[in-house]
Coordinates of C-alpha atoms (C1' of nucleotides) in Angstrom, one line a residue:
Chain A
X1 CA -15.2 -11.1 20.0
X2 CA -14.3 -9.0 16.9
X3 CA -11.8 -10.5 14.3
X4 CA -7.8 -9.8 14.7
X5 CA -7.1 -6.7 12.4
X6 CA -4.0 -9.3 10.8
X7 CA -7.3 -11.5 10.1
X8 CA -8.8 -9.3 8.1
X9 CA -7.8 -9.6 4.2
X10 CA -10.2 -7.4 2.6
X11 CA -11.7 -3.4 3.5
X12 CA -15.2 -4.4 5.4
X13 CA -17.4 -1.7 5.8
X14 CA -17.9 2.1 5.6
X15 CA -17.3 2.7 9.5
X16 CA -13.4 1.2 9.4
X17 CA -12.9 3.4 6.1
X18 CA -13.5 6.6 8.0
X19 CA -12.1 5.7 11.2
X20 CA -9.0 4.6 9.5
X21 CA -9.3 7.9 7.6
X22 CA -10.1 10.0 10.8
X23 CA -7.0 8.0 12.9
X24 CA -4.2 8.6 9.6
X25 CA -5.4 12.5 9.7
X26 CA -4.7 12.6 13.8
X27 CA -1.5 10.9 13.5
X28 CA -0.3 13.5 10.6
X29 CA -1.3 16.4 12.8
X30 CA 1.0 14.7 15.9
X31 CA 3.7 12.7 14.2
X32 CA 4.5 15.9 12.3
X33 CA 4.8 18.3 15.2
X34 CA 7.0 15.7 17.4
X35 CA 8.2 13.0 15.6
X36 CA 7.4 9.3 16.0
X37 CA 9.4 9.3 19.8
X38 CA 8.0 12.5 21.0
X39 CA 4.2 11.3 19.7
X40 CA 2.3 9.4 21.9
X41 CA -0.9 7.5 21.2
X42 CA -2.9 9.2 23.7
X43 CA -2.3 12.5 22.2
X44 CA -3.4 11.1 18.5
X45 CA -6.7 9.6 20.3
X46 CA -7.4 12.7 21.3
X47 CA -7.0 14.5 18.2
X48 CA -8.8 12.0 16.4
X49 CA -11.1 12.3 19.4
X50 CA -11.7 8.5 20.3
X51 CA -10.3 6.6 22.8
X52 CA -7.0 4.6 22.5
X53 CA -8.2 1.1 23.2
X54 CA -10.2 2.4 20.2
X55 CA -7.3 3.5 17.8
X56 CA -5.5 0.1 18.9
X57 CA -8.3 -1.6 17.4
X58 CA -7.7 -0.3 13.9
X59 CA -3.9 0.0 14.1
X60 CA -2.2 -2.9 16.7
X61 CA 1.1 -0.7 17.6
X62 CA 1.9 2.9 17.1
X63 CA 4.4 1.5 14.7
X64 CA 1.7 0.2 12.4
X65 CA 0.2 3.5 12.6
X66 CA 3.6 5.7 11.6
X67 CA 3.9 3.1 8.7
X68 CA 0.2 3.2 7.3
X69 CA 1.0 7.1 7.4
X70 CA 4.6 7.2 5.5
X71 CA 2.9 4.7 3.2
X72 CA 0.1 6.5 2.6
X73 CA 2.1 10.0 2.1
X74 CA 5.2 9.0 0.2
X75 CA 3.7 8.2 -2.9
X76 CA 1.9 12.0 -3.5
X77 CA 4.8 13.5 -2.0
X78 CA 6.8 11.9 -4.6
X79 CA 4.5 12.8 -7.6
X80 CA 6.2 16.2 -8.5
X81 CA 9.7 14.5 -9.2
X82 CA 7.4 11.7 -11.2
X83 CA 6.0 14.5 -13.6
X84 CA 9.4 15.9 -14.2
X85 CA 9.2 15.5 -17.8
X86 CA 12.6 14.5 -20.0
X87 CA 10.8 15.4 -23.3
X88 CA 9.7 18.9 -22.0
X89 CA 11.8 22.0 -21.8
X90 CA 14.5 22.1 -19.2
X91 CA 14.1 25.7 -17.8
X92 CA 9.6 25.3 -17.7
X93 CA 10.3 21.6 -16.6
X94 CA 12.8 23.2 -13.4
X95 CA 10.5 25.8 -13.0
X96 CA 7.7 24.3 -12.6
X97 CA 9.2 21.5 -10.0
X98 CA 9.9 24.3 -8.2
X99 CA 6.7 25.5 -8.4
X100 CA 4.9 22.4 -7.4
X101 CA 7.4 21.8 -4.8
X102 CA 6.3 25.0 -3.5
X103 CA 3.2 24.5 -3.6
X104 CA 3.0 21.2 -1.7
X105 CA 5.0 23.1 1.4
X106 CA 2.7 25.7 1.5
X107 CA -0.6 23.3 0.9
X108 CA 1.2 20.5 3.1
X109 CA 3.4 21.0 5.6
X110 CA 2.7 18.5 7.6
X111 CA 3.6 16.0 5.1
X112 CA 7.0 18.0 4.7
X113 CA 7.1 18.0 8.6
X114 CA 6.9 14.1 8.5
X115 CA 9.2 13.2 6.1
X116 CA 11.5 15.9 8.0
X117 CA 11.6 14.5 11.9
X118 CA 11.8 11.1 10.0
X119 CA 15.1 11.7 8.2
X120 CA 16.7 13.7 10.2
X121 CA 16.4 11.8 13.2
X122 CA 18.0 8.8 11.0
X123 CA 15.2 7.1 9.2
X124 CA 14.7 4.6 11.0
X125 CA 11.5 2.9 9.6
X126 CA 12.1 4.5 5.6
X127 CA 15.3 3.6 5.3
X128 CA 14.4 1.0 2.4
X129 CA 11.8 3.6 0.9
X130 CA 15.2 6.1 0.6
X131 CA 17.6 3.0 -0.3
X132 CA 14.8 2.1 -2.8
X133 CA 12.0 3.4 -4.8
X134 CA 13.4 7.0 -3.8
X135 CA 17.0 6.5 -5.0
X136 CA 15.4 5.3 -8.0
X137 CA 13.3 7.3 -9.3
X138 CA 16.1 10.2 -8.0
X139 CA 18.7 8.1 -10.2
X140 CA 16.2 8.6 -13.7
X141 CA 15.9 12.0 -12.9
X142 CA 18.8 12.8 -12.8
X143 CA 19.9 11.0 -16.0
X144 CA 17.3 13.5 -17.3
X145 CA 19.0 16.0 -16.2
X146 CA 23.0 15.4 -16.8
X147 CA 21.7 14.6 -20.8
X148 CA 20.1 18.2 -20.6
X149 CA 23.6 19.4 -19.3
X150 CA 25.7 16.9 -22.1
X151 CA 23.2 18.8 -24.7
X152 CA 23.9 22.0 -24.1
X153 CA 20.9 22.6 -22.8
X154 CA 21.3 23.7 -19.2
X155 CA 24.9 24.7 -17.6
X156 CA 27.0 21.6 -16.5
X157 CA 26.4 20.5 -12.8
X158 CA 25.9 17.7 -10.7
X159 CA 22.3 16.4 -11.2
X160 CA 21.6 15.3 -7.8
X161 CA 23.1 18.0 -6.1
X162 CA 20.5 20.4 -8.5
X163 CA 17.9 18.4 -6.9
X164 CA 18.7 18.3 -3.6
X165 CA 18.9 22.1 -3.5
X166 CA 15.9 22.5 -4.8
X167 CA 14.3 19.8 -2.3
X168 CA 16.3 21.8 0.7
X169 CA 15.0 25.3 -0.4
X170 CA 11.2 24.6 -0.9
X171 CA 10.4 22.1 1.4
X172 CA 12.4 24.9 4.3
X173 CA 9.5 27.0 4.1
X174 CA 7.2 24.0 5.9
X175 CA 9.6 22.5 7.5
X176 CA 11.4 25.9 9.1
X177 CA 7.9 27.5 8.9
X178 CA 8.4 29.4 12.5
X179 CA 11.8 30.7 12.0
X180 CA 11.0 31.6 8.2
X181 CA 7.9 34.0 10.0
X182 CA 10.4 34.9 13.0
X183 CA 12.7 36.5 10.9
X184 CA 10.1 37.9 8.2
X185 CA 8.2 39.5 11.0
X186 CA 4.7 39.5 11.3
X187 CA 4.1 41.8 8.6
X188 CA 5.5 39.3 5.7
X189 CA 4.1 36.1 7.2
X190 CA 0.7 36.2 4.9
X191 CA 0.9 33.5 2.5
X192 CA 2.5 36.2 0.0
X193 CA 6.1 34.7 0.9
X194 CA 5.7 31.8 -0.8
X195 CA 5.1 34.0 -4.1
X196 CA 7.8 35.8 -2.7
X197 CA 9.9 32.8 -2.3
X198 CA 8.9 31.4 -6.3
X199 CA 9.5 34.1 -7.7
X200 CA 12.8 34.5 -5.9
X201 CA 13.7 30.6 -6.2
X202 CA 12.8 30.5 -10.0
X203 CA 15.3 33.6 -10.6
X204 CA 17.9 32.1 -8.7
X205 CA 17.7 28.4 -10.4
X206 CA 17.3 29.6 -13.6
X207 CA 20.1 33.2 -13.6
X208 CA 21.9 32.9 -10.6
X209 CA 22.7 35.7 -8.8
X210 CA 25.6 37.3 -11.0
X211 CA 23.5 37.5 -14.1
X212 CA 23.0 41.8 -13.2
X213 CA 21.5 43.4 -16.0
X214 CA 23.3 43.0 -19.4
X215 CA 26.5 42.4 -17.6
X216 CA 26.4 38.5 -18.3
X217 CA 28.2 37.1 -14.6
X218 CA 31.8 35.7 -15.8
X219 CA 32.9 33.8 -12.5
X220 CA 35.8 32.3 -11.8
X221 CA 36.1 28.1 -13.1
X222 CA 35.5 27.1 -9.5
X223 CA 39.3 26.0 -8.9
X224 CA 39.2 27.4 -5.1
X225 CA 35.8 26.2 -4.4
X226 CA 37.0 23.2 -2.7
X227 CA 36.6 23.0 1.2
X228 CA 38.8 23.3 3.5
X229 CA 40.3 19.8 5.2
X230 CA 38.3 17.6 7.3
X231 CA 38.9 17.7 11.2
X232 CA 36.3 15.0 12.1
X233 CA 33.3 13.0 10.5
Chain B
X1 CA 23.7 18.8 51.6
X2 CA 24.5 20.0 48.4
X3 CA 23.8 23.3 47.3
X4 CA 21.5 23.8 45.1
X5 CA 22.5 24.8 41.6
X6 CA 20.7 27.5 41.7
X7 CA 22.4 29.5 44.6
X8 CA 26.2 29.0 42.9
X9 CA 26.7 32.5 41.3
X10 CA 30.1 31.6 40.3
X11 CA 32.1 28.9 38.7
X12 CA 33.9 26.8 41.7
X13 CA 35.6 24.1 41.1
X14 CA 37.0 22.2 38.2
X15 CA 35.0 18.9 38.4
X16 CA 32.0 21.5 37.8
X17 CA 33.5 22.6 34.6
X18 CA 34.5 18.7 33.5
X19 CA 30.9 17.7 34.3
X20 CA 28.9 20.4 32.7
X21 CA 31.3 19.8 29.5
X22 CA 30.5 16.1 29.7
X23 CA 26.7 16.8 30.1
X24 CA 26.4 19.1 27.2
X25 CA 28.6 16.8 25.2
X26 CA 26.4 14.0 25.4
X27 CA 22.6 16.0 25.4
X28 CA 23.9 17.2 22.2
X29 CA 24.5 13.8 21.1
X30 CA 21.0 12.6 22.4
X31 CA 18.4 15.9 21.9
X32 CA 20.7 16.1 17.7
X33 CA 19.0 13.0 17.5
X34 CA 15.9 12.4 18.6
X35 CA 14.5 16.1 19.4
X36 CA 13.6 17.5 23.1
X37 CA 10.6 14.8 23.6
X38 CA 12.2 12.1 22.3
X39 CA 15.3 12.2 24.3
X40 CA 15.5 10.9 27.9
X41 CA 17.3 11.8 31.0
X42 CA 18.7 8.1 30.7
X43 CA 19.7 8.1 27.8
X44 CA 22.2 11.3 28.0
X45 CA 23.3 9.8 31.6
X46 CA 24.1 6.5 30.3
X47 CA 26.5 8.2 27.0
X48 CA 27.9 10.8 29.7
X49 CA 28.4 7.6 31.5
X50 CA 27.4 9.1 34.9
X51 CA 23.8 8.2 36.9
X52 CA 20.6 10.2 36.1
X53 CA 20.8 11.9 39.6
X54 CA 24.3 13.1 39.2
X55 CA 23.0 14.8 35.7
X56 CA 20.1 16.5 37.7
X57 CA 22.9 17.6 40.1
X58 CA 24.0 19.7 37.5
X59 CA 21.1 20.3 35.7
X60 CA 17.7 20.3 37.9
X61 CA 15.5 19.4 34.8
X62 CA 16.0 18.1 31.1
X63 CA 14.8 21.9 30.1
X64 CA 17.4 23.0 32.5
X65 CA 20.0 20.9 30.0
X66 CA 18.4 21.8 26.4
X67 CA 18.4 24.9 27.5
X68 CA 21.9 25.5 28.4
X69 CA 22.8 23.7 25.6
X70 CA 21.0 26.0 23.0
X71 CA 22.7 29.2 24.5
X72 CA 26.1 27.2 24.3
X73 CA 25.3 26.8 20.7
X74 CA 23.7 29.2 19.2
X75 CA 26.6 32.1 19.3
X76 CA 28.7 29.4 17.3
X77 CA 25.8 28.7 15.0
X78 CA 25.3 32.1 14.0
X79 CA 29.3 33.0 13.7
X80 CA 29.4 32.5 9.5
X81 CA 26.4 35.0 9.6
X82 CA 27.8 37.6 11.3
X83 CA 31.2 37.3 9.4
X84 CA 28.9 38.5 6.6
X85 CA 31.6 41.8 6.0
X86 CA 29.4 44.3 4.3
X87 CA 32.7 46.2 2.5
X88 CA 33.6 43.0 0.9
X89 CA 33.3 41.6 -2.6
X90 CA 29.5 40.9 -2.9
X91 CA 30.8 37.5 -4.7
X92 CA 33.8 36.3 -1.9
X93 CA 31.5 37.4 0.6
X94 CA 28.4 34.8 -0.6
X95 CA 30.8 32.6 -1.8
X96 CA 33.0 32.1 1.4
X97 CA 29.5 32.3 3.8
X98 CA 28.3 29.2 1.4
X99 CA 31.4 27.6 2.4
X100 CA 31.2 28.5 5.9
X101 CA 28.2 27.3 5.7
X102 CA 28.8 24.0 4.4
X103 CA 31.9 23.3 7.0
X104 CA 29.7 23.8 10.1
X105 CA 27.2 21.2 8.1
X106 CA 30.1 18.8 7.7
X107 CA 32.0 19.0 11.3
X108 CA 28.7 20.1 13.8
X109 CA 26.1 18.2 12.0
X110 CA 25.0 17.2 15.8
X111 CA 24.3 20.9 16.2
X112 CA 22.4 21.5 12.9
X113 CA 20.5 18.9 13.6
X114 CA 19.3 20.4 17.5
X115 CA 18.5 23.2 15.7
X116 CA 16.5 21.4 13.0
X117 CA 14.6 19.4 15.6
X118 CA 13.4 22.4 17.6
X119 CA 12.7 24.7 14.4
X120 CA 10.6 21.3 13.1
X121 CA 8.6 20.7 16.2
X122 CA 7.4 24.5 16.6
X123 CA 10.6 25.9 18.3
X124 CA 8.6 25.9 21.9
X125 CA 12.3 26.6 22.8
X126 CA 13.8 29.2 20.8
X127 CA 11.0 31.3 19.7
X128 CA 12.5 34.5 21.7
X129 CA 15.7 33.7 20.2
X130 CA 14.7 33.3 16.5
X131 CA 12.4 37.0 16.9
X132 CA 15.3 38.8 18.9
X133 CA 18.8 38.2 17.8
X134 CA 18.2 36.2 15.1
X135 CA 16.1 38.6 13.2
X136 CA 17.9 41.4 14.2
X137 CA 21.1 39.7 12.6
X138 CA 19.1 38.8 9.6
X139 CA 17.7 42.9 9.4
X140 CA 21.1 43.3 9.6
X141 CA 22.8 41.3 6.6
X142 CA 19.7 41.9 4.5
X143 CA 20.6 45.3 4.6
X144 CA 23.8 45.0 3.3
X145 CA 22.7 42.7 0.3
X146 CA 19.8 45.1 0.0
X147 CA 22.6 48.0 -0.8
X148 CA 24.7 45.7 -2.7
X149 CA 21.4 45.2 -5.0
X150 CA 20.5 48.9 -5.3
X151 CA 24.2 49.1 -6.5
X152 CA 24.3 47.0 -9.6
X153 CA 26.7 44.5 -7.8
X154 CA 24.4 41.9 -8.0
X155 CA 21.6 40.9 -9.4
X156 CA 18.1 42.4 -7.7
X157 CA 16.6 39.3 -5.2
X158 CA 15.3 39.2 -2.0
X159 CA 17.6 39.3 0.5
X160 CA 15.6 37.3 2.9
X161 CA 15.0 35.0 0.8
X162 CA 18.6 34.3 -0.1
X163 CA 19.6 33.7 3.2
X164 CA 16.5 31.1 3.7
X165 CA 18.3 29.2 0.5
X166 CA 21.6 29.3 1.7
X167 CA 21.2 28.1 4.8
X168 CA 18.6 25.2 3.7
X169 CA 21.1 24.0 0.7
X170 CA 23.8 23.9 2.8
X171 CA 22.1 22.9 6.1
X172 CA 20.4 19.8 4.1
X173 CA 23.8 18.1 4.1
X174 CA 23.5 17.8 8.0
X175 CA 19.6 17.6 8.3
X176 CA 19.0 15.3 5.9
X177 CA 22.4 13.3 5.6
X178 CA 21.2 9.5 6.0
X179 CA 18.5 10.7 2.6
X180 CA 21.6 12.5 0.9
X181 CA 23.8 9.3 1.6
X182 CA 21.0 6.9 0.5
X183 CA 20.3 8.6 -2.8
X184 CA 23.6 9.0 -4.0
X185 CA 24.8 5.4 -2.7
X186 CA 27.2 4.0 -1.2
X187 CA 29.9 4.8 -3.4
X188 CA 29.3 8.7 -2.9
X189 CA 28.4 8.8 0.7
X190 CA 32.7 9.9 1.8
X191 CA 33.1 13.2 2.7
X192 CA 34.2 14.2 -1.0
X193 CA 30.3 14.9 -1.2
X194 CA 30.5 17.7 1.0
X195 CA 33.1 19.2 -2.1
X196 CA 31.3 18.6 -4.6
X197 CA 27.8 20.2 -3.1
X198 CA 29.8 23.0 -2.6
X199 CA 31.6 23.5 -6.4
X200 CA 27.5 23.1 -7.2
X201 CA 25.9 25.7 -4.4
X202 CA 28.9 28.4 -5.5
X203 CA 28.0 27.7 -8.9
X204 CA 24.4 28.0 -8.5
X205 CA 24.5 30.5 -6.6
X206 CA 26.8 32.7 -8.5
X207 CA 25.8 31.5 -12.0
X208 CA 22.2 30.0 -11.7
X209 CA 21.5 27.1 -13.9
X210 CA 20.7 28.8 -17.7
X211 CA 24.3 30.1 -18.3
X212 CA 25.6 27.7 -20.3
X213 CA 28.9 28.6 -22.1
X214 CA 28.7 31.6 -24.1
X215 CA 25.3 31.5 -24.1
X216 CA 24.1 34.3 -21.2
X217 CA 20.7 32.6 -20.7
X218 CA 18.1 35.5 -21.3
X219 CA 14.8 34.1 -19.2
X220 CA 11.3 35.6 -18.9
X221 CA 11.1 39.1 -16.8
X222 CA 9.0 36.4 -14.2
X223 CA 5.7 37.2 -15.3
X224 CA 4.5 33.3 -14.8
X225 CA 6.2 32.3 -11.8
X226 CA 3.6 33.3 -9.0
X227 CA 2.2 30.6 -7.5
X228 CA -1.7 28.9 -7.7
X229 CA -4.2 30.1 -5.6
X230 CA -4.1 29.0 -2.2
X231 CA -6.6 26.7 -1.0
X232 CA -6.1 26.6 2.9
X233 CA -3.5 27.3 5.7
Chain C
dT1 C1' 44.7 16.0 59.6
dG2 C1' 40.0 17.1 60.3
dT3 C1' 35.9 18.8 58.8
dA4 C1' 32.7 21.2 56.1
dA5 C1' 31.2 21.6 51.5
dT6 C1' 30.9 19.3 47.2
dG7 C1' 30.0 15.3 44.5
dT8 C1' 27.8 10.5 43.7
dT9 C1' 24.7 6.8 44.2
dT10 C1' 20.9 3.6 45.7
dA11 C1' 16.3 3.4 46.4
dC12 C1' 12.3 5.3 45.4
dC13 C1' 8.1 8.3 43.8
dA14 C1' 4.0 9.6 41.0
dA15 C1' 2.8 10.2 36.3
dT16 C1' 2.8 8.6 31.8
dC17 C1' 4.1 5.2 28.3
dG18 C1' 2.5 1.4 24.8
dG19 C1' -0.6 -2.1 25.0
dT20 C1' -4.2 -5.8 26.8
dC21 C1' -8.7 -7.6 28.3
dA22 C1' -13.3 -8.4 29.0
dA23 C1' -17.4 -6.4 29.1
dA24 C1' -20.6 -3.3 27.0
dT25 C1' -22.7 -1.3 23.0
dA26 C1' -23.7 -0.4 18.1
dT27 C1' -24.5 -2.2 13.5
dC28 C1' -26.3 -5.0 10.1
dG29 C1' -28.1 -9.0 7.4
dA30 C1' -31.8 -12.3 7.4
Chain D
dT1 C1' -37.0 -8.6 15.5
dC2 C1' -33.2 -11.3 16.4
dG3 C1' -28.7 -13.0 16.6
dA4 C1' -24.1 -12.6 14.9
dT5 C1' -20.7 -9.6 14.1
dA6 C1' -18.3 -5.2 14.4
dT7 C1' -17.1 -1.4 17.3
dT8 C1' -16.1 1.1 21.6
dT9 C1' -14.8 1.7 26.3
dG10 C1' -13.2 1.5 31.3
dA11 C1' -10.1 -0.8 34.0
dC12 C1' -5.9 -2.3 34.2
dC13 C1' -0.7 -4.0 33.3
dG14 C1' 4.3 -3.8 33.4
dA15 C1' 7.8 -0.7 31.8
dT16 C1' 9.6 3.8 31.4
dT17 C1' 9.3 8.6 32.2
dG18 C1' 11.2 13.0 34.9
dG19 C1' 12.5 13.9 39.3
dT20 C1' 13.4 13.4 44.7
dA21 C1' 15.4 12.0 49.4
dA22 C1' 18.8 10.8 51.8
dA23 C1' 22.8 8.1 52.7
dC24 C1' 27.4 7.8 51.3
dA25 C1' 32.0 9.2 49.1
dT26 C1' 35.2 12.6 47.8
dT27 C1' 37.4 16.9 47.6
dA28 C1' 39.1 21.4 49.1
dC29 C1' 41.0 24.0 52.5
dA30 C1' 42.0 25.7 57.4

DNA sequence: TGTAATGTTTACCAATCGGTCAAATATCGA
DNA sequence: TCGATATTTGACCGATTGGTAAACATTACA
């Protein structure tokens, strides 16, 4: 009878590698396009092309499987907030998180996909990954960031706000993928838009949309901005 | 015997209306939260507090109930869009749709979020939706911002591309509200968040990051900002 | 008030779900 | 080559899925 998997302490041989490998890269494909709910293991075995008994030998529960996955995928999905660099310049330092940012939604979507149907259907098996290492590292960032804005060096906002937005507007383009090429048409929905999208997220980041010309935009100081009351939460 | 649902060509009576209201109440509740395949007849039943046959009274089949439920919402949805006024002040009007924007995000979250689900998992839904009327709404506005461009009100961007980063900044603070909430902590997580993302969003929007005090940040014309080869879709 | 149409529920169905088991097969070191 | 170990599978399990049938309850209206 072959060993429990919770038996097993170290990596064995070269056939659980790949099969572990081959399984992880299944569940990406389904997990991403229908959430941990709306997956089933059948679907994955299929993808992965072995048979479930099969997949259950490497991974016990479809739980174990989601969680190998988000372990596996957080850490690179984190690494272009980790290179943001406090020593480097503030407006190539923004740009170029945008850039990467970018970059990872066009070269993995899936990832972005994963992360997506997790939080927004209430992270329910990350919620210490966002309550933890996430907040975190978020926390020195933005540090980073408000010291740029108490230099001088970049215009005074709220720091974690500045990153959600720029988390929200790159990761849209894997996450909202089919309405981003509904509403582009078929025509614009080459892998040009996302050098359409960097160049036009860069300009926005960085002037803002006011900034026309030579006429440097003078807004107004924000006192109106406010919302209106709350009806309900 | 009942009739079936199909064969009513007319509203009859008022338990009809109650009961559909009740049903759509709690779908969007259930499909908000855990997508179309996640969500079970049962579930919606038990917080509508009625038996699943009664639902399927109503409603022959859960498509039968997303369905009605998308049409219900999606008019709503789009209604800060198409108060998009072409002869207004190209800064009230993006400034006042951001705020729209971020007031639907704060009191229909549930209804971002069926949006989100179905846009995430492929929109097997929506698709006609998001080609038609949504593009054609988009054509529309883009237009307008297009002209406003050519004009000198505003800086030169891609109108597409604007609205994609308005409605993910401000959408994120629905979507993504448990991550939002677990990076900025406890202390941050009342609704005074949804203020202060929107003095930042106006700001960024209007200002972009590099005007800092007198100091009219003067960028590169964009040269570097295209994005690495790509390596596979 | 009676009755026909509408509304509700209990009991049930076949299909699918996550997961188990034992037997069969493939792999590998000695 | 052999035996121990690792891997794979078909058959199966109870629970849950979307959905149905028909009996029963309520309502609207003549």
């Amino acid at each position: 009878m072959a060993i429990p998997r919770a038996a097993r302490t170290q990596r064995r041989t070269r056939i659980q590698e790949e099969k572990e490998e081959l399984i992880l890269e299944a569940a990406l494909d389904v997990f991403s396009a229908s959430g941990f709910r709306g997956s089933t293991i059948d679907q994955i075995a299929e993808v992965a092309g072995m048979s479930k008994p099969n997949l259950l030998y490497y991974f016990r529960t479809k739980d174990a499987m989601h969680r190998a996955l988000i372990d596996r995928v957080l850490f690179t999905w984190l690494e272009p907030l980790r290179a943001f660099n406090a020593d480097g310049n503030p407006e190539s330092e923004i740009r170029s998180y945008i850039r990467r940012k970018l970059e990872m939604a066009r070269d993995f979507p899936r990832e972005s996909r994963l992360f997506a149907n997790e939080v927004l259907q209430g992270a329910p098996h990350i919620e210490d990954e966002l309550k933890g290492p996430l907040k975190s590292l978020v926390d020195e960032k933005a540090e980073v960031i408000r010291a740029w804005a108490k230099a001088g060096k970049i215009a005074k906002c709220d720091p974690y706000h500045l990153i959600f937005s720029i988390w929200s507007t790159t990761q849209h383009y894997a996450d909202f993928d089919v309405q981003v090429r509904a509403v582009l048409g078929q025509e614009h929905s080459g892998v040009g838009r996302f050098e359409d999208a960097a160049r036009y997220l860069e300009k926005l980041f960085v002037d803002g949309l006011m900034t026309v010309g030579n006429d440097a935009g003078q807004s107004n100081p924000g006192q109106g901005s406010a919302l209106s009351p709350v009806s309900a939460d």
